[in-house]
CSV table of C-alpha atoms and ligand atoms in Angstrom, one decimal:
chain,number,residue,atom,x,y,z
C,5,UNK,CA,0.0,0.0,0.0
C,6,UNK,CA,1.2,3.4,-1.2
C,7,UNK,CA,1.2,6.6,1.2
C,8,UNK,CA,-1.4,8.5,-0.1
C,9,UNK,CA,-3.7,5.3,0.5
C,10,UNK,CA,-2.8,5.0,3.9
C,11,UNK,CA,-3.3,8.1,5.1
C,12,UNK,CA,-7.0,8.4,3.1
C,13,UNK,CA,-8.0,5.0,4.6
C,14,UNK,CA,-6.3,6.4,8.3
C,15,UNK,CA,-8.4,9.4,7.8
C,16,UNK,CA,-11.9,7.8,7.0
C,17,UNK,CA,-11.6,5.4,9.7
C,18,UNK,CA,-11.3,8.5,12.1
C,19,UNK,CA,-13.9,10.9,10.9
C,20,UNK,CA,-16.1,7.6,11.6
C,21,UNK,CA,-15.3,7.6,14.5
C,22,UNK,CA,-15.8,11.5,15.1
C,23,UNK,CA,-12.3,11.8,15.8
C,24,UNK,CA,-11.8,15.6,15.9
C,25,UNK,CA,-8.8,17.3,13.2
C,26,UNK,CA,-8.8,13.4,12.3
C,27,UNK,CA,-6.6,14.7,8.8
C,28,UNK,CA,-3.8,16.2,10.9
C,29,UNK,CA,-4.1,12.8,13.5
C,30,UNK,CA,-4.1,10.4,10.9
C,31,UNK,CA,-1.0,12.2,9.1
C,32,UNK,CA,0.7,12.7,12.4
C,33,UNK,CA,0.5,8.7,12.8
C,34,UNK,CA,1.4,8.3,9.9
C,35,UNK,CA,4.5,10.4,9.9
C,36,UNK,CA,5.4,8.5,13.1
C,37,UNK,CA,4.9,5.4,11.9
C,38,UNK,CA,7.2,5.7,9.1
C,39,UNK,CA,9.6,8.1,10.2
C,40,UNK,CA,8.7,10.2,7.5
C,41,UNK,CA,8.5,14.3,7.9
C,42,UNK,CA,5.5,16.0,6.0
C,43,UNK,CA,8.1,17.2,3.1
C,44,UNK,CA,8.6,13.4,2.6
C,45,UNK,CA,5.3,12.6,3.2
C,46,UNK,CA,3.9,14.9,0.2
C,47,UNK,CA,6.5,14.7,-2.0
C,48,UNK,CA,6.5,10.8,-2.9
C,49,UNK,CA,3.2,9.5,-2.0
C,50,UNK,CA,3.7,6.9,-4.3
C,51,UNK,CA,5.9,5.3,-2.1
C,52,UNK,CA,4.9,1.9,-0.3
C,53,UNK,CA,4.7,1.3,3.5
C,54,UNK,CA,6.6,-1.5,4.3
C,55,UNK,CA,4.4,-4.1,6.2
C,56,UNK,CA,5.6,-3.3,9.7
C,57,UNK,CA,4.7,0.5,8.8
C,58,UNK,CA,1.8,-0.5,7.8
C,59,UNK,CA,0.8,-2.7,10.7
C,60,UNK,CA,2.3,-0.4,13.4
C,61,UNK,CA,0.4,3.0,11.8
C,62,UNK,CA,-3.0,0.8,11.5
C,63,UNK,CA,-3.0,0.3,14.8
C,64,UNK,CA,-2.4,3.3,15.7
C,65,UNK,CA,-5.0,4.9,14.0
C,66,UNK,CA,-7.2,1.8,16.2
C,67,UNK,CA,-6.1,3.4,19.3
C,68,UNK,CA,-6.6,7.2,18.1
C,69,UNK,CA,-10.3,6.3,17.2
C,70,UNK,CA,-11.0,4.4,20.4
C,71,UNK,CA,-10.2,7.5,22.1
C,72,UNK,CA,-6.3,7.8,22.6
C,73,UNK,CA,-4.9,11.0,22.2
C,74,UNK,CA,-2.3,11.4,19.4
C,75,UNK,CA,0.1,12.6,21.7
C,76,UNK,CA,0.2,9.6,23.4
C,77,UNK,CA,0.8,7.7,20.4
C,78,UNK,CA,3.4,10.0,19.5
C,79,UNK,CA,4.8,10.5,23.0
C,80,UNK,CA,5.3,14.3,21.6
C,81,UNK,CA,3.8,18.0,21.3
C,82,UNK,CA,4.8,21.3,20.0
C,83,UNK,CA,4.7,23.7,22.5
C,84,UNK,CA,6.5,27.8,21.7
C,85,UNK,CA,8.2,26.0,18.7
C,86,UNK,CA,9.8,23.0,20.5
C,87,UNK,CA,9.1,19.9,21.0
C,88,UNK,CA,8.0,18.2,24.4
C,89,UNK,CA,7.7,14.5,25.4
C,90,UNK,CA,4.7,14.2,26.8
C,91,UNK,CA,3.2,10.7,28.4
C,92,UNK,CA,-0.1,10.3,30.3
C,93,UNK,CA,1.5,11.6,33.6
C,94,UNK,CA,1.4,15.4,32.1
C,95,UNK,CA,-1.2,17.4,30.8
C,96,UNK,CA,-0.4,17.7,26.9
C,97,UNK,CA,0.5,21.5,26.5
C,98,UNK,CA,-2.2,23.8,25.0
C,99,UNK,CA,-1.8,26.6,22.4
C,100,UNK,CA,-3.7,28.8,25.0
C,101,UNK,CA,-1.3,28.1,27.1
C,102,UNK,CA,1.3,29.9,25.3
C,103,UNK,CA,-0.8,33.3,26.0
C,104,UNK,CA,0.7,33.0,29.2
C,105,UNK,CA,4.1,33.3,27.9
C,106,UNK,CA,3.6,36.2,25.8
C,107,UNK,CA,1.8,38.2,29.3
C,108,UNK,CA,5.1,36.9,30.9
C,109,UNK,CA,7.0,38.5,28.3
C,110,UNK,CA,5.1,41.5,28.0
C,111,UNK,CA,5.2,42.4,31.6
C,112,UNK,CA,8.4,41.6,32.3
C,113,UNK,CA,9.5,44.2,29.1
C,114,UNK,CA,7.2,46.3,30.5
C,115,UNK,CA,8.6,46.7,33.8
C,116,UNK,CA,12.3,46.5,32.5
C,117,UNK,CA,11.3,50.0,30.5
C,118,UNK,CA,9.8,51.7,33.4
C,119,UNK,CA,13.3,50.8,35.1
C,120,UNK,CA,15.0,52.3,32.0
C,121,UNK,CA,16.6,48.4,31.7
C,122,UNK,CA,14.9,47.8,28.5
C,123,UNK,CA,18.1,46.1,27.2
C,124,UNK,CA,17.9,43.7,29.6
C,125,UNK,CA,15.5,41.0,28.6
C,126,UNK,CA,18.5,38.2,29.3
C,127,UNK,CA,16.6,37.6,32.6
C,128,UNK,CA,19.9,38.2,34.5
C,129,UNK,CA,19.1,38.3,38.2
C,130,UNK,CA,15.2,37.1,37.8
C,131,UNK,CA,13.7,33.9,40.3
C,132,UNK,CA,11.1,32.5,38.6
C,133,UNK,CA,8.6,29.9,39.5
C,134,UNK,CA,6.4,27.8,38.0
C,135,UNK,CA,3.1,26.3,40.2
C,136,UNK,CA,2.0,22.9,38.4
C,137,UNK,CA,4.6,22.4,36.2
C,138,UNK,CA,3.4,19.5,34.5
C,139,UNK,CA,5.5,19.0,31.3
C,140,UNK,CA,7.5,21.8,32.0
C,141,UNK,CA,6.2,23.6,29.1
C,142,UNK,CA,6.1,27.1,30.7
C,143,UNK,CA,9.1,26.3,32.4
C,144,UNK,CA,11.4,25.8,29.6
C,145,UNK,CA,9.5,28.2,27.2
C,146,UNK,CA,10.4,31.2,29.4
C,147,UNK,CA,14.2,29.9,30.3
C,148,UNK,CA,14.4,29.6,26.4
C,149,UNK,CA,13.4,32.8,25.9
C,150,UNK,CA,15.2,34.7,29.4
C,151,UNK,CA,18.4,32.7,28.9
C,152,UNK,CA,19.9,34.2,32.4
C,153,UNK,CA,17.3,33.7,34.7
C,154,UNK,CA,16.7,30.5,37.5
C,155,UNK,CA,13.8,28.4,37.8
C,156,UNK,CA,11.8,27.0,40.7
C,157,UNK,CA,9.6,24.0,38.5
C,158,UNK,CA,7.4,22.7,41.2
C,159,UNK,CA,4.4,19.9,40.9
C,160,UNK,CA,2.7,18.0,43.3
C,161,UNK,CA,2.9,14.9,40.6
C,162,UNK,CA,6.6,13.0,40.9
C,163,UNK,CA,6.0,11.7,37.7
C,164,UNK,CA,4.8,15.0,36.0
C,165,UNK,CA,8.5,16.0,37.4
C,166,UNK,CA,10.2,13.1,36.0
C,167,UNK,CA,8.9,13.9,32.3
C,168,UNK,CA,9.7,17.7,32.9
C,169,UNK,CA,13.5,17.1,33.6
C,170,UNK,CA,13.7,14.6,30.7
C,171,UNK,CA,12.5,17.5,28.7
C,172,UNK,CA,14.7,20.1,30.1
C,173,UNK,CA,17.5,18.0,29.6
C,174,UNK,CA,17.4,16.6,26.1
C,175,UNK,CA,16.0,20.7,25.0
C,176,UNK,CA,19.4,21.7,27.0
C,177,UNK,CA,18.1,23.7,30.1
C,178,UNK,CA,18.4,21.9,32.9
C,179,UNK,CA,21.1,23.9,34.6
C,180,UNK,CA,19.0,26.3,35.3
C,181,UNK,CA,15.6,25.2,36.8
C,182,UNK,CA,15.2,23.2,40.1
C,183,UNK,CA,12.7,20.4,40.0
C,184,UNK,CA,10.9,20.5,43.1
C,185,UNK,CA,7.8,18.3,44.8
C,186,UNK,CA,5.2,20.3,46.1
C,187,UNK,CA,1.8,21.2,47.3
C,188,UNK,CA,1.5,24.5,45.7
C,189,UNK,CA,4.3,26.3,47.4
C,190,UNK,CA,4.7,24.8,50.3
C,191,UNK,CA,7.6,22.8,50.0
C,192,UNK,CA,9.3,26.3,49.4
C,193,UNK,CA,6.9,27.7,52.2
C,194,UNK,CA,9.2,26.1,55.6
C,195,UNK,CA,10.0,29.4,56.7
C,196,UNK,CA,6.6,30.9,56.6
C,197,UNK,CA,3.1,30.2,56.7
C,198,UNK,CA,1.2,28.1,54.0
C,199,UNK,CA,-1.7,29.7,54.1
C,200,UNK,CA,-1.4,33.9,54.1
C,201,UNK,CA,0.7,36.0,55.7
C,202,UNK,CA,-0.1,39.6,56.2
C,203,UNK,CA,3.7,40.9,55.0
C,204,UNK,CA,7.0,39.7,53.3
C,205,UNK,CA,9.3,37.4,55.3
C,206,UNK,CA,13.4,38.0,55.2
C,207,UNK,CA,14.1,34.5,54.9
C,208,UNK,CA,15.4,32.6,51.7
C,209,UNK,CA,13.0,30.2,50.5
C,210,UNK,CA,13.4,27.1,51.9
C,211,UNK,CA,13.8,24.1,49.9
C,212,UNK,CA,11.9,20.9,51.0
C,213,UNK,CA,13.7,17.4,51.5
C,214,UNK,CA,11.8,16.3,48.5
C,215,UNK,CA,13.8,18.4,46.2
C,216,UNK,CA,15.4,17.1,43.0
C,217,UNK,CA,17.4,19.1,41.0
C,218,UNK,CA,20.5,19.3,39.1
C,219,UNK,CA,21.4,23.2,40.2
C,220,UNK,CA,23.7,23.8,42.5
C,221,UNK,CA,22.5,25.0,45.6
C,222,UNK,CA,24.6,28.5,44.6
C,223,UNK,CA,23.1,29.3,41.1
C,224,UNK,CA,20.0,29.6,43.1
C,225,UNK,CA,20.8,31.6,45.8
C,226,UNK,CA,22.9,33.9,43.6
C,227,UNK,CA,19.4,35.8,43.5
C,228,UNK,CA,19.7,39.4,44.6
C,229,UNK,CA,17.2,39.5,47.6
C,230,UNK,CA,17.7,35.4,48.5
C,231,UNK,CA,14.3,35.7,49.9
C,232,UNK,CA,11.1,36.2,47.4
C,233,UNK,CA,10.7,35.6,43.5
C,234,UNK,CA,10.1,37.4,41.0
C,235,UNK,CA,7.7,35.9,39.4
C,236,UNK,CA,5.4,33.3,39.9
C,237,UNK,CA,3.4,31.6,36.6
C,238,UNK,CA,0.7,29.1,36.8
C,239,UNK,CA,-1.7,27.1,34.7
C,240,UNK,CA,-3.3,25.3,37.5
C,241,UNK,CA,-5.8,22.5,37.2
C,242,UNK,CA,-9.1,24.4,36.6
C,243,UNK,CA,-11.9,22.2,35.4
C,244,UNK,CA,-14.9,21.3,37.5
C,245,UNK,CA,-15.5,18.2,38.9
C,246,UNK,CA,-19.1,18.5,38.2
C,247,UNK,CA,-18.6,18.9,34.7
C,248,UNK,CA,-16.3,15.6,34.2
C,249,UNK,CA,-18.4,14.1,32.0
C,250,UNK,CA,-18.9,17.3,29.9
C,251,UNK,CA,-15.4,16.7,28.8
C,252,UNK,CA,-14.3,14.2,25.6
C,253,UNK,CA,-12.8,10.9,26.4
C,254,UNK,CA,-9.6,11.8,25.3
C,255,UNK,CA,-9.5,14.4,27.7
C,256,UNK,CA,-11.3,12.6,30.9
C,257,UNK,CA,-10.3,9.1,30.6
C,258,UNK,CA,-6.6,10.0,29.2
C,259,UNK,CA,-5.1,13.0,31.1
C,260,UNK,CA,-3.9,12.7,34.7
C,261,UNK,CA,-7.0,13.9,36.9
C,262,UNK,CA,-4.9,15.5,39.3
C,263,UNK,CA,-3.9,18.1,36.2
C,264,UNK,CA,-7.4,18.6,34.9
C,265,UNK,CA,-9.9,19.0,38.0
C,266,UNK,CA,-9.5,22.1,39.9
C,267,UNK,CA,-12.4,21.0,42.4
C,268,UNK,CA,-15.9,20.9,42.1
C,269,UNK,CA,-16.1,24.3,41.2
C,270,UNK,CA,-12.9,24.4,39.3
C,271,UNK,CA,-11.7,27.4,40.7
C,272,UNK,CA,-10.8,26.4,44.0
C,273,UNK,CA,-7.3,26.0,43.6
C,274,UNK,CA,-6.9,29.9,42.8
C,275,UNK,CA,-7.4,31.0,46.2
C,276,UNK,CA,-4.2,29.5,48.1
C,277,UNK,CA,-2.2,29.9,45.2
C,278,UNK,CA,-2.9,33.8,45.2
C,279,UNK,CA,-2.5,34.0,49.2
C,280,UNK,CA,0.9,31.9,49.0
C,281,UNK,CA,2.2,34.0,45.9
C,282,UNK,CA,1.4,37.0,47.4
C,283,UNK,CA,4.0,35.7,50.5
C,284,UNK,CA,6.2,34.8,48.1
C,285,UNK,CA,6.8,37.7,45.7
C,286,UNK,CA,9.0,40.3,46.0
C,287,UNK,CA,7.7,44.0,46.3
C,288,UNK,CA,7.1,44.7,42.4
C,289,UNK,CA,7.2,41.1,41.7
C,290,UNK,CA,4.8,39.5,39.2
C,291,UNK,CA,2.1,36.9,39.1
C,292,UNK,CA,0.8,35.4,35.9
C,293,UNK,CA,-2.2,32.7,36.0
C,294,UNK,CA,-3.7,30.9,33.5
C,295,UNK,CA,-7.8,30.8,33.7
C,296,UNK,CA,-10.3,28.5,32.7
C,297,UNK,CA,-12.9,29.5,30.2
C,298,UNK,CA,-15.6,30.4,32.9
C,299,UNK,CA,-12.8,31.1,35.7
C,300,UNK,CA,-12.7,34.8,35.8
C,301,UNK,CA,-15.2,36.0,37.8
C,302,UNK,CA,-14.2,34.1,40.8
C,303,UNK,CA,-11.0,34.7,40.7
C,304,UNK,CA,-10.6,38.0,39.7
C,305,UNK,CA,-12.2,39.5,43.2
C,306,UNK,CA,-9.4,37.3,45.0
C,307,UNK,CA,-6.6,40.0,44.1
C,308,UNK,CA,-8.7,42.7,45.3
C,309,UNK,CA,-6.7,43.7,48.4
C,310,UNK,CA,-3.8,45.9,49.1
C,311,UNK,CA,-1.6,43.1,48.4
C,312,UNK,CA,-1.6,43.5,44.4
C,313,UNK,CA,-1.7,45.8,42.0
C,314,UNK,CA,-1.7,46.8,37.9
C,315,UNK,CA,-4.2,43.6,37.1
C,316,UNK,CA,-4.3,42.7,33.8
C,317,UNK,CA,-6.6,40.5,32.1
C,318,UNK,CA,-5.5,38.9,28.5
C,319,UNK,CA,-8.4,37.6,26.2
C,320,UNK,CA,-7.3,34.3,23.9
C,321,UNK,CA,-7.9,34.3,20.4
C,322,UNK,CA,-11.2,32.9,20.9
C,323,UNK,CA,-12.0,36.2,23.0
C,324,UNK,CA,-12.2,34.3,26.1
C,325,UNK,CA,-10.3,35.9,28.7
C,326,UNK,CA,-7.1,33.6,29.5
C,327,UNK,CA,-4.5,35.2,31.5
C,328,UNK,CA,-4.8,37.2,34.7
C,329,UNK,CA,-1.4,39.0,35.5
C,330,UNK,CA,-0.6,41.5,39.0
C,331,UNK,CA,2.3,43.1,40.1
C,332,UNK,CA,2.8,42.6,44.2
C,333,UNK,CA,2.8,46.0,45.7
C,334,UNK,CA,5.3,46.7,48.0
C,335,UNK,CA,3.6,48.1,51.0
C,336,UNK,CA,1.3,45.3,52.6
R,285,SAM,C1,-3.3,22.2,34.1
R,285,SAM,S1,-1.8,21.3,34.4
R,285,SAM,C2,-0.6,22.4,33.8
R,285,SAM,C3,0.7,21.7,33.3
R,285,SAM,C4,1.6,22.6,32.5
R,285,SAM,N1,2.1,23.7,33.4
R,285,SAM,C5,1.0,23.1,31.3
R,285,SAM,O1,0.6,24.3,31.2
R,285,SAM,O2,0.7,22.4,30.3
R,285,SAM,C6,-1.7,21.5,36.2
R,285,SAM,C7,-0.5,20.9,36.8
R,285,SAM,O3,-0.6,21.2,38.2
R,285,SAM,C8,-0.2,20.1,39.0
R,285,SAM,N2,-0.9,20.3,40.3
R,285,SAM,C9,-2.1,20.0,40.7
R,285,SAM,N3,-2.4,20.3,41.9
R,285,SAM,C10,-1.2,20.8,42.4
R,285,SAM,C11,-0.8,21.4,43.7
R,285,SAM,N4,-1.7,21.4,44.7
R,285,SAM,N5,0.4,21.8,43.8
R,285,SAM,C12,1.3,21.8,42.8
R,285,SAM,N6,1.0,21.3,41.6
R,285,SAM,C13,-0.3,20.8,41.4
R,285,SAM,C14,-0.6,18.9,38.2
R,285,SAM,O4,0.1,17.7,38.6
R,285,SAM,C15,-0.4,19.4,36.8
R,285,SAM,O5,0.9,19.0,36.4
């Protein structure tokens, strides 16, 4: 069997079974079953599949149409224009999600100009952590864009953590971000309170005992005030638990629960993760959250106090608003 016929009878068999983008999953399986790229792919589609091509992509496209994702079969997505293992232990990285990186980036320009530092986008002297890591998408998009800066990855999943340094190693940028397991920030929290504190704390962030990480303890506390970050990013899990069975199989029965359900609300997450940031944060530090489609209104209200200020909110392309961003104020 030639190319072009695989891929049409790949394709039919998952529009029958509803498959969503079932063209661009049936190529995908295809390129990955042959070790073809797309050049290849369209260029000699005359060319035959050898039988174990042919078997392996077949059964591929079986899996995809009883509800697999194609990540999974793929072990890989594109995420900021590189390439991320993924396995059912992470959440596969979104395109929304990469609204969350351009507010990063935006902000952090932003403030750099009002400092009159607007040459320095390197990241020199920035602490940056990332809540829910997952992948380590965010992570490693922002260290490939801020090429001076440190990272705090943290999850409460081990094996979300073991995926994200497998992908910050084989991308190259593991000597810079500190894989850490941990309830929200708590295992960074032993000097202070989990759960609010009224004002900043002095002392460095404490690392828990649970920490794995190939930085030196010193190219982390080279940070100029050892105490607070700089910024904290997060996509936390955000979907309600009373609307699991609104979601597709691929989604519910394939993605790790722990990264998809927020609570019963959704939303509950937000609230600590605000409190703890704000604690956390240097004066003029920055927080950058990722919301669900329905999120804002709850968790809008929650930076209301003297604790934040300059909110922004940042629409995705389909107009739903995505990212909420704050700046710590310096005062409370
Ligand atoms: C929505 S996923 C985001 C993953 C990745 N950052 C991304 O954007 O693709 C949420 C992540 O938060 C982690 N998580 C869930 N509850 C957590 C908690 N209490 N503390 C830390 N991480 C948590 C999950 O394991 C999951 O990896």
């Amino acid at each position: 069997m030639d190319l072009r016929t695989a891929l049409k009878m790949g394709l039919t068999r998952l529009r029958a079974a509803n498959v969503s983008s079932h063209t661009l999953a049936a190529e995908l399986l295809l390129l990955h079953a042959t070790g073809r790229n797309r050049t290849s792919l369209y260029s000699h589609p005359e060319d035959p599949l050898t039988q174990s091509e042919s078997q392996t992509y077949f059964a591929l496209i079986d899996q995809r149409a009883a509800g697999v994702p194609t990540q999974h079969l793929t072990g890989k997505q594109e995420f900021w224009g590189l390439e991320f293992e993924v396995t059912p232990d992470v959440l596969i990285p979104r395109p929304e999600t990469e609204h969350v990186i351009e507010v990063v980036l935006d902000r952090l320009a932003l403030r750099a100009l009002r400092a009159k530092q607007s040459q320095n986008m390197s990241g020199e002297n920035l602490v940056i952590t990332d809540i829910g890591t997952g992948s380590g998408c965010i992570t490693i998009a922002l260290a490939k864009e801020l090429p001076a800066a440190k990272f705090y990855a943290l999850d409460i999943s081990p094996a979300a953590l073991e995926v994200a340094k497998r992908n910050a190693t084989r991308l190259g940028f593991s000597d810079r971000i500190a894989f850490i397991e941990s309830d929200l920030l708590a295992a960074v929290s032993a000097t202070g309170p989990q759960h609010g504190c009224p004002g900043l704390h002095a002392a460095a962030p404490k690392l828990g005992s649970r920490r794995s990480s190939t930085v030196p303890d010193s190219a982390l506390s080279s940070q100029k005030s050892p105490s607070l970050f700089d910024l904290i990013v997060s996509n936390p899990p955000y979907i309600a638990r009373r609307q699991a069975a609104t979601l597709s199989t691929e989604v519910r029965d394939h993605e790790p629960a722990v990264a998809l359900f927020g609570g019963e609300e959704g939303y509950e997450l937000y609230a600590n993760l605000i409190t703890q940031s704000a604690f956390h944060l240097k004066p003029g530090g920055l927080l950058v959250l990722e919301l669900g489609h329905d999120s804002l209104p709850a968790v809008q209200p929650l930076l209301d106090t003297p604790a934040w200020t300059n909110i922004g909110v940042t629409n995705d392309l389909a107009g739903i608003p995505r990212v909420l961003s704050a700046e710590r104020t310096s005062g409370s």
